[in-house]
Amino acid sequence: MGQVLLEAKAISKSFPGVQALKSVDFELRAGEIHGLVGENGAGKSTMIKILTGVYTPDSGDIFFEGEKVVIDSPVKADKLGIRVVHQEISTVPYLTIADNIMLKKYPTRGLGIINDKEMLRQCQEILDALNFQIDLKKLDVDAATWERQMTQIASAMAGEGGSKVLILDEPGAVLTSSDLARLFEVLENLKKQGIAIVYISHRLEEIFSLCDRITVFKDGQKVATTPVAGLTTGDVVKMMIGRELKDMFPKREPQRGETLLEVNELNADNVENVSFQVTRGEVLGITGFVGCGKEELAQALFRVLPSLGTIKMKGKTYRTIKGAIENGIGWLTEDRKATGLLLDFSVAENTTLVNWLKVHKGGLIRKATENRIAQEYVDRLRVRTPNLEQYIKHLSGGNQQKVCIAKWLLADCDVLVFSEPTRGVDVGARGEIYTLVNEMVAGGKAVILMSTDFDEIVGMCDRVLVMYRGRINGELQGEEINKERVIHLASGGNLA
């Protein structure tokens, strides 16, 4: 590692009802990959937004290359060479890879006309530096997920001076294991070139595989900055949540009862001849690699995606979203911000979102009733919020997810489809969600856990259906369920 490149001293930042950061120090060296970890709401995102000029700190100083600087806008951060790649892939589908790389930094000639030849030359130069190759004339919509992720990184490297500090927020959340390995190779190459990398992830296995040092945040304060070498997962978890997390996947004896959901020969986009049953009191896992068809299957089960075949809930066929809800099916969607929440509405309003009849009378909202119901579920799920009127967009990812779960618990669904329930959720909140799943099935409900996190699938499920290219490639039960078998089936193998 080289000299200190970026340093933040005694940074504090507060929002109404929340002390997001309290006198936090952070140091980043040239040529290092520095992991930034902590529970949702610990202050990581706030610190990154301060370093990139989105927020202005209430107090504290920032030094860059030894000089005190004021980063009062993203433009200022960009000029310094501090660039960020956000968790959500935000490339433009119907532009080329080259256009996406140079989108805000097009080289031009007279009268502002884009210099296509120079653009391709600059893009190729960036790709060579990354040791990554892709057809620059390919449309983004035709690119694989990992190629779009790499396009975002290449875009961060574009422009005058390139990037000196590269911040990546949960880059592995949408990548397969093999794609993640490619990403790591690119980041190691950038590290050798002296670029400082901040790597934010809730997946501690990524932190241990990649990072030189880590900084742990908790409740808006820095707990420690330490080399990764010599640390264990238990050490980091204890720093993050202030206690040991002995059993990430709480044990439960399955008590399977009557059949609730029956799916027969279901066909839809990327779903082919899928049949299965779900019984009361079980956790059924549906897994596979990214693109295997599980998300399309979830959409078909909830009748969002047109499909052929039959779906029965307690013997009754349903064909609409309304029918799914009325027959007792809830769906925790994969992208909570886009399809699970109304971000500019309150915690209370989101909790009662699919249960509006319980809080309306004569076309008017009974606010006292809404608050009473919402408070019950906020307390039950331990949602951390200053008050019920807080906009849901200001809550951490883990607490947003709990509100998503609350709205379906309030609907009293018998079958809950959970799509990637712990994606972007910190380790402490994950444990709480797993405990909640066990409580639901112990109470006689059924949970369909759809996840690409194979550890989660192995640790939580009574039965597992593994998908490959839109089909169910195999079923595992009880002691048959292990990571090796799941990966084998997810890769297209068979158990014969």
Coordinates of C-alpha atoms in Angstrom, one line a residue:
M1 CA 0.0 0.0 0.0
G2 CA 1.1 3.5 -0.7
Q3 CA 0.7 6.9 1.0
V4 CA -2.5 8.2 2.4
L5 CA -4.6 9.5 -0.5
L6 CA -7.9 10.4 1.1
E7 CA -8.5 11.2 4.7
A8 CA -11.7 12.3 6.6
K9 CA -11.3 13.6 10.1
A10 CA -14.0 14.0 12.8
I11 CA -16.9 13.9 10.2
S12 CA -20.4 14.4 11.7
K13 CA -23.7 14.5 9.9
S14 CA -27.3 14.5 11.2
F15 CA -30.7 14.4 9.7
P16 CA -34.1 15.0 11.4
G17 CA -34.3 12.5 14.2
V18 CA -31.1 10.7 13.2
Q19 CA -27.4 11.2 14.0
A20 CA -26.0 9.5 10.9
L21 CA -22.3 10.1 11.6
K22 CA -20.6 11.1 14.9
S23 CA -17.0 12.3 14.7
V24 CA -15.9 9.6 12.3
D25 CA -12.3 9.2 10.9
F26 CA -11.6 7.4 7.7
E27 CA -8.3 6.8 5.9
L28 CA -7.7 5.4 2.4
R29 CA -4.3 4.7 0.9
A30 CA -3.2 4.5 -2.7
G31 CA -3.0 1.0 -4.1
E32 CA -5.3 -0.6 -1.5
I33 CA -8.7 -2.3 -1.5
H34 CA -10.4 -1.1 1.6
G35 CA -13.6 -2.8 2.8
L36 CA -16.3 -0.7 4.4
V37 CA -18.7 -2.8 6.5
G38 CA -21.4 -2.4 9.0
E39 CA -25.1 -3.0 9.5
N40 CA -27.7 -1.1 7.4
G41 CA -28.0 2.3 9.0
A42 CA -24.4 2.2 10.4
G43 CA -23.4 5.2 8.4
K44 CA -21.5 3.8 5.5
S45 CA -23.7 5.3 2.8
T46 CA -23.7 8.7 4.5
M47 CA -19.9 8.7 4.6
I48 CA -19.7 7.8 0.9
K49 CA -22.1 10.5 0.0
I50 CA -20.0 13.0 1.9
L51 CA -16.8 11.9 0.2
T52 CA -18.5 12.2 -3.2
G53 CA -20.1 15.6 -2.6
V54 CA -23.8 14.5 -2.4
Y55 CA -24.0 15.6 1.3
T56 CA -22.1 18.3 3.1
P57 CA -20.8 17.3 6.6
D58 CA -22.1 19.3 9.6
S59 CA -18.5 19.3 10.9
G60 CA -15.1 17.8 10.2
D61 CA -12.5 18.0 7.5
I62 CA -11.5 16.1 4.3
F63 CA -7.9 15.9 3.0
F64 CA -7.0 14.7 -0.5
E65 CA -3.4 14.1 -1.5
G66 CA -2.3 15.9 1.7
E67 CA -4.3 19.1 1.1
K68 CA -7.5 20.1 2.8
V69 CA -10.4 20.2 0.3
V70 CA -14.1 21.1 0.3
I71 CA -16.1 18.5 -1.7
D72 CA -19.4 20.4 -2.1
S73 CA -20.7 18.7 -5.2
P74 CA -20.4 15.4 -7.2
V75 CA -18.7 17.5 -9.9
K76 CA -16.0 18.6 -7.5
A77 CA -15.5 14.9 -6.4
D78 CA -15.3 13.9 -10.1
K79 CA -12.6 16.5 -10.8
L80 CA -10.5 15.2 -7.9
G81 CA -10.9 11.7 -9.4
I82 CA -13.2 10.3 -6.7
R83 CA -15.7 8.2 -8.5
V84 CA -18.5 5.8 -7.4
V85 CA -20.2 2.8 -8.9
H86 CA -23.6 2.4 -7.4
Q87 CA -25.3 -0.9 -6.5
E88 CA -28.1 -0.5 -9.0
I89 CA -26.9 -0.9 -12.5
S90 CA -27.8 2.3 -14.3
T91 CA -26.5 1.9 -17.8
V92 CA -28.8 3.1 -20.7
P93 CA -30.2 0.0 -22.5
Y94 CA -30.4 1.2 -26.1
L95 CA -27.0 2.9 -26.2
T96 CA -23.8 1.1 -27.1
I97 CA -21.2 0.1 -24.5
A98 CA -19.0 2.9 -25.8
D99 CA -21.7 5.4 -25.4
N100 CA -22.4 4.3 -21.9
I101 CA -18.7 4.5 -20.9
M102 CA -18.4 8.0 -22.3
L103 CA -21.9 9.2 -21.6
K104 CA -21.0 12.3 -19.6
K105 CA -17.5 12.8 -21.1
Y106 CA -18.0 12.5 -24.9
P107 CA -15.0 13.7 -26.9
T108 CA -16.2 16.2 -29.4
R109 CA -14.9 18.2 -32.4
G110 CA -16.2 21.4 -34.0
L111 CA -19.7 22.5 -33.2
G112 CA -19.9 19.9 -30.4
I113 CA -20.2 17.0 -32.7
I114 CA -19.2 13.7 -31.1
N115 CA -15.9 12.4 -32.3
D116 CA -16.7 8.7 -32.7
K117 CA -13.2 7.6 -33.6
E118 CA -11.7 9.3 -30.6
M119 CA -14.4 7.9 -28.4
L120 CA -13.7 4.3 -29.4
R121 CA -9.9 5.0 -29.0
Q122 CA -10.4 6.3 -25.4
C123 CA -12.8 3.5 -24.5
Q124 CA -10.3 0.9 -25.7
E125 CA -7.6 2.5 -23.7
I126 CA -9.7 2.2 -20.6
L127 CA -10.6 -1.4 -21.3
D128 CA -6.9 -2.2 -21.8
A129 CA -6.1 -0.7 -18.4
L130 CA -8.9 -2.8 -16.8
N131 CA -7.6 -5.9 -18.6
F132 CA -11.2 -6.4 -19.8
Q133 CA -12.5 -6.7 -23.3
I134 CA -16.0 -6.3 -24.7
D135 CA -17.5 -5.3 -28.1
L136 CA -17.8 -1.5 -27.7
K137 CA -20.5 -1.4 -30.4
K138 CA -22.7 -3.9 -28.7
L139 CA -26.0 -2.4 -27.3
D140 CA -26.1 -2.4 -23.5
V141 CA -29.5 -4.2 -23.6
D142 CA -27.7 -7.2 -25.3
A143 CA -24.9 -7.3 -22.7
A144 CA -24.7 -9.7 -19.8
T145 CA -25.1 -8.4 -16.2
W146 CA -21.4 -8.6 -15.4
E147 CA -20.6 -6.8 -18.7
R148 CA -22.9 -3.9 -17.7
Q149 CA -21.3 -3.8 -14.3
M150 CA -17.8 -3.6 -15.9
T151 CA -19.2 -0.9 -18.2
Q152 CA -20.1 1.2 -15.1
I153 CA -16.5 0.7 -13.8
A154 CA -15.1 1.7 -17.2
S155 CA -17.3 4.8 -17.1
A156 CA -16.0 5.7 -13.7
M157 CA -12.4 5.5 -15.1
A158 CA -13.3 7.8 -18.1
G159 CA -12.7 11.6 -18.3
E160 CA -9.8 13.9 -17.6
G161 CA -7.3 12.4 -15.1
G162 CA -9.2 9.1 -14.7
S163 CA -10.1 7.8 -11.3
K164 CA -7.8 8.0 -8.3
V165 CA -10.4 6.7 -5.8
L166 CA -13.0 4.1 -7.0
I167 CA -15.9 3.4 -4.6
L168 CA -18.0 0.3 -5.3
D169 CA -21.3 -0.2 -3.5
E170 CA -22.4 -3.8 -3.2
P171 CA -21.0 -4.7 -6.7
G172 CA -21.4 -8.5 -6.1
A173 CA -25.1 -8.3 -5.3
V174 CA -26.2 -9.1 -8.9
L175 CA -23.2 -11.2 -10.0
T176 CA -22.7 -15.0 -10.1
S177 CA -19.6 -16.6 -8.5
S178 CA -17.7 -16.7 -11.9
D179 CA -18.6 -13.1 -12.7
L180 CA -17.5 -12.0 -9.3
A181 CA -14.1 -13.7 -9.9
R182 CA -13.8 -11.6 -13.1
L183 CA -14.6 -8.5 -11.1
F184 CA -12.0 -9.3 -8.5
E185 CA -9.3 -9.7 -11.3
V186 CA -10.2 -6.2 -12.6
L187 CA -10.0 -4.7 -9.1
E188 CA -6.7 -6.3 -8.4
N189 CA -5.3 -4.9 -11.6
L190 CA -6.5 -1.4 -10.7
K191 CA -4.9 -1.8 -7.3
K192 CA -1.5 -2.6 -8.9
Q193 CA -1.9 0.7 -10.8
G194 CA -2.1 2.6 -7.5
I195 CA -5.8 3.3 -7.6
A196 CA -7.4 3.3 -4.1
I197 CA -10.6 1.2 -4.0
V198 CA -13.4 1.3 -1.4
Y199 CA -15.4 -1.9 -1.5
I200 CA -18.7 -1.9 0.3
S201 CA -20.4 -5.3 0.9
H202 CA -22.6 -7.2 3.3
R203 CA -21.0 -10.4 2.0
L204 CA -18.1 -11.0 4.3
E205 CA -16.7 -13.7 2.1
E206 CA -16.1 -11.1 -0.5
I207 CA -14.4 -8.8 2.0
F208 CA -12.1 -11.6 3.2
S209 CA -11.2 -12.6 -0.4
L210 CA -10.4 -9.2 -1.7
C211 CA -9.7 -6.5 0.8
D212 CA -6.4 -5.4 2.4
R213 CA -8.0 -3.5 5.3
I214 CA -11.5 -3.0 6.6
T215 CA -13.2 -0.2 8.5
V216 CA -16.2 -1.2 10.6
F217 CA -19.0 1.3 11.2
K218 CA -21.7 0.9 13.9
D219 CA -24.5 3.3 14.9
G220 CA -22.8 6.2 13.0
Q221 CA -19.4 5.7 14.5
K222 CA -16.2 4.0 13.5
V223 CA -15.5 0.9 15.5
A224 CA -12.1 0.0 14.0
T225 CA -9.8 0.1 11.0
T226 CA -7.7 -3.1 10.8
P227 CA -5.9 -5.4 8.4
V228 CA -8.0 -8.2 7.1
A229 CA -5.2 -10.8 7.7
G230 CA -5.8 -12.6 10.9
L231 CA -9.4 -11.7 11.3
T232 CA -12.3 -14.2 11.3
T233 CA -15.9 -13.7 10.2
G234 CA -16.9 -13.9 13.9
D235 CA -14.5 -11.1 14.7
V236 CA -16.1 -8.8 12.1
V237 CA -19.6 -9.7 13.0
K238 CA -19.0 -9.0 16.6
M239 CA -17.6 -5.6 15.8
M240 CA -20.6 -4.9 13.5
I241 CA -23.4 -5.8 15.8
G242 CA -21.8 -5.8 19.2
R243 CA -22.4 -9.4 19.9
E244 CA -21.5 -12.8 18.5
L245 CA -23.9 -14.3 15.9
K246 CA -23.6 -18.0 16.8
D247 CA -26.5 -19.3 14.6
M248 CA -27.0 -17.4 11.5
F249 CA -29.6 -20.0 10.4
P250 CA -31.8 -20.7 13.4
K251 CA -32.8 -24.4 13.8
R252 CA -36.3 -25.6 13.4
E253 CA -38.1 -28.9 13.1
P254 CA -40.2 -28.9 10.0
Q255 CA -43.9 -29.7 10.6
R256 CA -45.4 -30.2 7.2
G257 CA -49.2 -30.1 6.9
E258 CA -51.8 -29.8 4.2
T259 CA -51.0 -28.8 0.7
L260 CA -51.6 -25.1 0.2
L261 CA -50.2 -24.3 -3.3
E262 CA -50.3 -26.6 -6.4
V263 CA -48.5 -25.6 -9.6
N264 CA -49.0 -27.8 -12.7
E265 CA -47.1 -27.5 -16.0
L266 CA -46.5 -23.8 -15.7
N267 CA -45.0 -22.2 -18.7
A268 CA -44.0 -18.5 -19.1
D269 CA -41.1 -16.4 -20.3
N270 CA -38.0 -18.4 -19.1
V271 CA -40.2 -20.9 -17.3
E272 CA -40.8 -24.3 -18.8
N273 CA -43.1 -27.0 -17.6
V274 CA -42.7 -26.2 -13.9
S275 CA -44.7 -28.3 -11.4
F276 CA -44.5 -28.5 -7.6
Q277 CA -46.5 -28.3 -4.4
V278 CA -46.0 -26.3 -1.2
T279 CA -47.4 -27.5 2.2
R280 CA -48.3 -25.7 5.3
G281 CA -45.4 -25.4 7.8
E282 CA -42.5 -25.7 5.3
V283 CA -39.8 -23.6 3.8
L284 CA -39.4 -24.5 0.1
G285 CA -36.3 -23.2 -1.5
I286 CA -36.2 -22.3 -5.3
T287 CA -32.7 -21.5 -6.4
G288 CA -30.2 -21.5 -9.3
F289 CA -27.8 -19.1 -10.9
V290 CA -28.8 -15.6 -12.1
G291 CA -31.0 -16.0 -15.1
C292 CA -32.2 -19.5 -14.2
G293 CA -35.9 -18.5 -14.3
K294 CA -36.7 -18.2 -10.6
E295 CA -37.7 -14.6 -10.8
E296 CA -39.9 -15.1 -13.8
L297 CA -41.5 -18.0 -11.8
A298 CA -42.2 -15.7 -8.9
Q299 CA -43.9 -13.2 -11.3
A300 CA -46.0 -16.0 -12.8
L301 CA -47.0 -17.3 -9.4
F302 CA -48.3 -13.8 -8.6
R303 CA -49.9 -13.5 -12.0
V304 CA -47.7 -10.5 -13.0
L305 CA -46.3 -12.5 -15.9
P306 CA -48.6 -14.1 -18.5
S307 CA -48.4 -17.9 -18.3
L308 CA -50.0 -21.2 -19.3
G309 CA -50.7 -24.0 -16.8
T310 CA -52.7 -24.1 -13.6
I311 CA -52.0 -22.6 -10.2
K312 CA -54.3 -23.6 -7.3
M313 CA -54.3 -22.2 -3.8
K314 CA -56.1 -24.4 -1.3
G315 CA -57.9 -26.0 -4.3
K316 CA -59.0 -22.8 -5.9
T317 CA -57.6 -21.6 -9.3
Y318 CA -56.7 -17.9 -9.5
R319 CA -55.7 -15.9 -12.6
T320 CA -55.0 -12.4 -11.5
I321 CA -52.9 -10.4 -9.0
K322 CA -56.0 -9.6 -7.0
G323 CA -56.9 -13.3 -7.0
A324 CA -53.5 -14.2 -5.7
I325 CA -53.8 -11.8 -2.8
E326 CA -57.5 -12.8 -2.0
N327 CA -56.5 -16.5 -2.0
G328 CA -53.7 -15.9 0.5
I329 CA -50.5 -15.4 -1.5
G330 CA -48.0 -12.6 -0.7
W331 CA -44.9 -11.7 -2.7
L332 CA -41.8 -10.0 -1.3
T333 CA -40.3 -8.7 -4.6
E334 CA -36.7 -8.9 -5.5
D335 CA -36.3 -5.1 -6.0
R336 CA -38.0 -3.6 -2.9
K337 CA -37.4 0.0 -4.0
A338 CA -38.8 -0.4 -7.5
T339 CA -41.7 -2.8 -6.8
G340 CA -42.1 -3.3 -3.1
L341 CA -42.4 0.2 -1.6
L342 CA -43.7 3.7 -2.2
L343 CA -40.5 5.5 -1.4
D344 CA -42.1 8.9 -0.8
F345 CA -44.7 7.6 1.5
S346 CA -44.4 7.0 5.3
V347 CA -43.6 3.8 7.2
A348 CA -47.2 3.6 8.3
E349 CA -48.6 4.0 4.8
N350 CA -46.3 1.4 3.4
T351 CA -47.2 -1.1 6.2
T352 CA -50.9 -0.9 5.3
L353 CA -50.3 -0.7 1.6
V354 CA -52.1 -3.9 0.6
N355 CA -54.5 -3.7 3.5
W356 CA -56.1 -0.3 2.9
L357 CA -59.6 -1.6 3.7
K358 CA -58.5 -2.0 7.3
V359 CA -57.7 1.6 7.7
H360 CA -60.3 3.3 5.4
K361 CA -63.9 4.2 6.2
G362 CA -66.1 6.1 3.8
G363 CA -63.2 6.7 1.5
L364 CA -61.2 8.4 4.2
I365 CA -58.1 7.1 6.0
R366 CA -58.5 6.5 9.7
K367 CA -55.1 7.8 10.7
A368 CA -55.3 6.6 14.3
T369 CA -56.2 3.1 13.1
E370 CA -53.4 3.1 10.6
N371 CA -50.8 4.3 13.1
R372 CA -52.0 1.7 15.7
I373 CA -51.7 -1.2 13.2
A374 CA -48.4 0.1 11.9
Q375 CA -46.9 0.5 15.4
E376 CA -47.8 -3.1 16.2
Y377 CA -45.8 -4.4 13.3
V378 CA -42.9 -1.9 13.8
D379 CA -42.6 -3.2 17.3
R380 CA -43.0 -6.8 16.3
L381 CA -40.3 -6.7 13.6
R382 CA -38.1 -4.2 15.4
V383 CA -38.1 -1.7 12.6
R384 CA -35.7 1.1 13.4
T385 CA -37.4 4.4 12.5
P386 CA -37.6 7.7 14.3
N387 CA -41.4 7.7 13.9
L388 CA -44.2 6.2 11.8
E389 CA -44.3 9.4 9.6
Q390 CA -40.7 8.9 8.4
Y391 CA -40.5 8.5 4.7
I392 CA -39.6 4.9 3.9
K393 CA -36.8 6.0 1.5
H394 CA -34.9 7.4 4.6
L395 CA -34.7 4.0 6.3
S396 CA -31.8 1.5 5.9
G397 CA -32.2 -1.4 3.5
G398 CA -32.8 -3.9 6.3
N399 CA -35.5 -1.8 7.8
Q400 CA -37.2 -1.2 4.4
Q401 CA -37.2 -5.0 4.0
K402 CA -38.9 -5.5 7.3
V403 CA -41.7 -3.0 6.3
C404 CA -42.1 -5.0 3.1
I405 CA -42.6 -8.2 5.2
A406 CA -44.9 -6.4 7.6
K407 CA -47.4 -5.5 4.9
W408 CA -47.8 -9.2 4.0
L409 CA -48.0 -10.3 7.6
L410 CA -50.8 -7.8 8.0
A411 CA -52.5 -9.3 5.0
D412 CA -52.4 -12.7 6.8
C413 CA -51.2 -14.6 3.8
D414 CA -50.8 -18.4 4.0
V415 CA -48.1 -18.6 1.4
L416 CA -45.3 -16.0 1.2
V417 CA -43.0 -15.9 -1.8
F418 CA -39.7 -14.3 -0.7
S419 CA -37.5 -13.2 -3.6
E420 CA -33.9 -12.5 -2.5
P421 CA -35.1 -11.5 0.9
T422 CA -31.7 -10.6 2.3
R423 CA -30.1 -9.0 -0.7
G424 CA -28.4 -5.7 0.4
V425 CA -29.3 -6.5 4.0
D426 CA -26.7 -6.5 6.8
V427 CA -25.8 -9.5 8.8
G428 CA -27.8 -8.6 11.9
A429 CA -31.0 -7.9 10.0
R430 CA -30.5 -11.2 8.0
G431 CA -30.6 -13.2 11.2
E432 CA -33.8 -11.4 12.3
I433 CA -35.4 -12.1 8.9
Y434 CA -34.5 -15.8 9.1
T435 CA -35.9 -16.0 12.6
L436 CA -39.1 -14.4 11.3
V437 CA -39.4 -16.9 8.5
N438 CA -39.1 -19.7 11.0
E439 CA -41.8 -18.1 13.2
M440 CA -44.1 -17.9 10.2
V441 CA -43.9 -21.5 9.2
A442 CA -44.1 -22.6 12.9
G443 CA -47.4 -20.7 12.9
G444 CA -48.7 -22.8 10.0
K445 CA -47.8 -20.6 7.0
A446 CA -45.6 -21.7 4.1
V447 CA -42.6 -19.7 2.8
I448 CA -41.2 -20.1 -0.8
L449 CA -37.6 -18.8 -0.5
M450 CA -36.3 -17.8 -3.9
S451 CA -32.6 -17.0 -3.6
T452 CA -29.3 -17.2 -5.4
D453 CA -27.5 -17.2 -2.1
F454 CA -26.7 -21.0 -1.8
D455 CA -25.7 -20.7 1.9
E456 CA -29.1 -19.2 2.6
I457 CA -30.8 -21.9 0.7
V458 CA -28.9 -24.7 2.5
G459 CA -29.3 -23.2 5.9
M460 CA -33.0 -22.4 5.8
C461 CA -34.9 -24.8 3.5
D462 CA -36.7 -28.1 4.1
R463 CA -36.9 -28.9 0.4
V464 CA -35.0 -27.3 -2.5
L465 CA -36.0 -27.1 -6.2
V466 CA -33.0 -26.2 -8.3
M467 CA -33.6 -24.4 -11.6
Y468 CA -31.5 -24.5 -14.8
R469 CA -32.6 -22.7 -18.0
G470 CA -36.2 -22.2 -16.9
R471 CA -36.7 -25.8 -15.8
I472 CA -36.6 -27.6 -12.4
N473 CA -33.4 -29.6 -12.7
G474 CA -33.7 -31.5 -9.5
E475 CA -35.2 -31.6 -6.0
L476 CA -33.4 -32.1 -2.7
Q477 CA -34.8 -32.9 0.7
G478 CA -33.5 -33.0 4.3
E479 CA -30.0 -34.2 4.5
E480 CA -29.6 -34.3 0.7
I481 CA -29.4 -30.5 0.8
N482 CA -25.9 -29.3 0.6
K483 CA -24.1 -26.6 -1.3
E484 CA -22.2 -29.0 -3.6
R485 CA -25.4 -30.7 -4.8
V486 CA -27.1 -27.3 -5.3
I487 CA -24.3 -25.9 -7.4
H488 CA -24.1 -29.2 -9.4
L489 CA -27.8 -29.0 -10.3
A490 CA -27.7 -25.2 -10.9
S491 CA -24.9 -25.8 -13.4
G492 CA -27.0 -28.2 -15.4
G493 CA -25.8 -31.5 -13.9
N494 CA -28.0 -34.3 -12.6
L495 CA -27.9 -36.5 -9.5
A496 CA -27.9 -39.8 -11.3

